[in-house]
């Protein structure tokens, strides 16, 4: 049975059993404690813990998941066995106060043995040592004597306190010829029975409403159904690897198989994550996806491939998985553009970083690269530690990780100490003219500029070289510098059509925009350069900023006219909005606010960008940010007839471009001040 057929068979089976079939939730979870959706239960966490009402008594889905960051991290194992993935699909059926142990066990056994046709003799089950009920049900339903295990193996809990309960697991026997027991007996299904509430003293109280949470790995199921031991030998991965062979021009063999596995796996993780709205960056989930993408590119280079890789392979991902996940094709142009930008930046970074690494390898003692060298690769060239480790692994060289972490901590301390001093240095540059006020701000994607000043290591210099971390001021710029709650642009600076600087952040000193980043070639004061912003990140930030204005208008409508903004942070992947209000919002108020914002988005109202005098803006009724100082000429952003604000940030031109808004959380941050976090665009879907 083919991969896509197994997925459909699972969903059809549970639909026949009265379950509501729902599409996969986003890989970006509505949970601030997680970088990604790491398991099938994540979207249902509120229902399972009793904080949200259930929308149906029984549900089934196939959830896309990523485990490659924080404590849920399988990244380093990918490529070196047949079971680990950064991206995977988890099948699951859920009972929210409907059927319980007997129903869940019967469904599991019927699907595996009757529908999928697995040999019952190859299946082994485990139950918790205290769960007499499940043990008896297995004997009744399948004639199986369950193996009784303790809390470590067969008990689930959401934390030290709260909902918890026993679970029962099903293992498949891949054959006695496999010597390693962990490889021979592989878990393929887990039924969790949430039946207790545990208090701070460890006491268990039966829950009035019991839930069932199940999960199984689709990749493992495909291996079993296709008679394979290795997940990567199944039809989906075989198709992807054939496409990899076509792109890299190399046939897969025993020696290079790990690289093929890494590329195939990482293609799925990167493609799905960006399609869901993750933007590769230097922080949080964006950093994880950037690491995965770069790791795939490095393995492509190990196969002898140069240039674009995942961007060329993305159509193959659509071919294999697009029918089940239409967002892959819907977002194709955007995803490919983002991947291409990352691939181009990485190619420049790798070329320069490898020169340093090749110079340092002959100096290595006892096969250990000094931590400060590994940190320089990270700090100057953007090499993640695991990339350096991967490159050195083939040379049997380790990295002094403790030394790396020490250098990292020292750099953070220097950065904190130097922030104020750096600003003072820029303020001393009296020859610099304003590059970002309401009259001169330029929204173009590209523009030609002249280098006025270069700051390196606390000193202004006339020239700097490849690998130097610098701050650069230009005579004019299209980069938006961090201001008014909106984060600065990223992008690149080119000289003679070659990238000379990867700009990680556009900062601001008064009305001068400072471009921060690492040089990939030499740069001199007086050079003529071309500045190119990261357009996809800019567009997502513009969506988020206009959505923030709609959020304030909706809050004033739903709550009262006294609500005032008290701060914000607008970035490509999230909105944080602080406002004055004396109590927590009710669930109904939050929903009404979100619904009103989306009503205005769907109305596709025009968004006007106007410059006028401050007096004109006031007479127009434009709202001003509390405590903000404004010049004589201001920029006014008007969205339809619902919002009119003074704002110098970047915005879209029709509310429909926002696509959608989703309020994720509302909480108190101080007396009388509340905070809302919100997702917009594809992140809110």
Steps between C-alpha positions, in 0.01 A plus 500: 500500500640838393572782743207718389266200501584424864420857601164485322420155638556622854273800457230301317497239778442751778248694295303175473512482880332839540809719537515853362797514260695824533802628303843528658558806715790734425856410594500830691321409824266716701724428799781735609689213665558324166692604189309255280208261509691196631215250540144437393360608835642854487202656315259334747691586816238743627217251450695213657584713804145629534572868429318502164166345397505206258356577155419131436489187721738299280759625252771351276784667310848465357716771658821634348770531766858624535743393771817697452524763771507534876442180696323339203804459278568210263718703261838343577368146452352559155688327221679243714216256560170411338257636757583862591342797325482873565164512318252217540127431486312377806168321457260538790144442615353692793210449735398808696285348773348241262642144475780397732734202546296226341404704195855626443655154529237342274554767232879462520487123463238500222688754289839335537397138455175506299538808280877526457539122531793482741579158642374494864791272590739784416330744739582540869312723743595670827284649775567684825561275797194643681265494200306179553217621275714545185683173567168314518368673185805392301442140607136524399547687168823347368578204723823680592674486836625855544847572635460705820737798531545796736462878480803554277353298213122501542385814680419835340470839670487862389740595780557451870136583561184488292344240265680166479442131459629164381573415140520182298748456214517264202835381365578329169757222466730562202652153536732286707787562259531854642730470800430839665173468695421872457523460123315171496198609709377842380213693657229566241204617712439661838159537667503749789214490749458830687296401802658678801585845629821503706545764772822646644521218755478232234141401582293371209135601465285346222410752231128554440565496124750244369685544170690276260814625320661264248793525263698302246779584257392485136860449385531188717167368378611542139820304569300212651238497223768500230719234662783740578712538812619850409237778472707660224450194277126567469341632183478867604869524586602293199324758283672789675840334477456441127442875466812565709701280264370702205592834661843412641598273211618219730352153555417393855731230635596345832755772580293807418163373626517710822523819293202394288299432816591836649403692185170313457405548863610862517316584177176402673577695818609818320228486234212440738624749762541788254167416337346539846660842537834443676761748376864383532674733744750515783250439780254238624327278243642705213850409617412131520374500140808692385722236666308216335520667160874559533557146620326371186711726279820379666403140426429603142853636478632174647337334197688741274204727431545877476229764504127482570370172638178501705346771282547269200362202693190674634285406193579133575361549850179636349481196271534256789292678769309783335173309471481455877636847578378755240682784679825371345388592147308808612814651658749371241626830360547653844668191646740459208596869513576482872705181460694648210590807705622279783698278265675798342593646839625164625717441195687827566526429873628146448767602252651754740455288811664196345814705432534570872424141595752358252766732643423390856481122447879453469540676838265262683643313800364167626233505229301777674424835335524783759167640609601858415561397137159334479348815649677721246350288224158552659540868583670613181374262233173374644616137538272327756699281739343183361607595146862533613471167682354336191780627275766380746337164568638355177847611608463337845531839669282604796410852615565642846130569569565640848747750351245593234234567763746704708582719198128538430432618857791746486373644171152555645652684794710720269194572290303619802789718614563650155144587400503843662855572383418407140210742493722776634756431225238535228360817654850649469486463119368848430552466124216248477167629375161354586430189293158410634248775566149532358623697197801291398392145587511289184289182470671364187644149512835617355686830486848635432683663792840620613690373805555783749637322810612152610519405869707191587592384851410837650708701248409686183711372210545592136478138384411155633550147369304179446407343832494830692191571707414862429241775520459714189335838438395604148397830346152355441335165555185300433553300822256567781686543828347368821254760630150538639482136597581372148815293459753611241540353152752235404652448156827553319731768365661443159801656333562439129208251502670284764372470856738686727297494822219290645293744706355321803336809647434862414529698823456869564686781672270800503390526135801322353457135398799279583546176308641219717649179369801304377699590190549236232744721306697820558312829545633858501368840601393670177401176324184507291277209601155361437276429801250213468249424772360154580170562329313199642587595859410866426162399358416280797604777738283748310203263533567470871529877551173582326334216693625664821310817410186293438553325832502831687188615319324172577594515869358852526181377334457179704625629838476878516637820349739548792727216385839642404815343362785473751761335281540244222742279314428430134716235332458266201379208711301660782326806644522604864260777603481659847195707597339665799211299647415414857401133474545181301298474180231235495517222238200662331676838483816345354297315238297810415823700459654237273179467297478876449862522380438218249175665388702812413767288331240321286349837404833577325483868602753741347790604723613857430857621563502878531747767611366817658567753771449394860213749531328354192539150643345605830207665323454180301463313829817293465594315817849553640708254701501577872823679600636520142655823367413607144650749257319771306439261208355157572388190318136395544374147433124472442330160463154543351283690744604299808857609579704819463839519673826692491761241402835498322508124450449285192144401406305323229254675264183289545390320816442181299875463467511409870319175408399414858564592865499268800517612865720249679516626857389784729654559841596760760855642495454765771225675691245627248701388195408194292691330219368324190710281272364450151593319179419632154519388139564131439620469860141554614353225282 
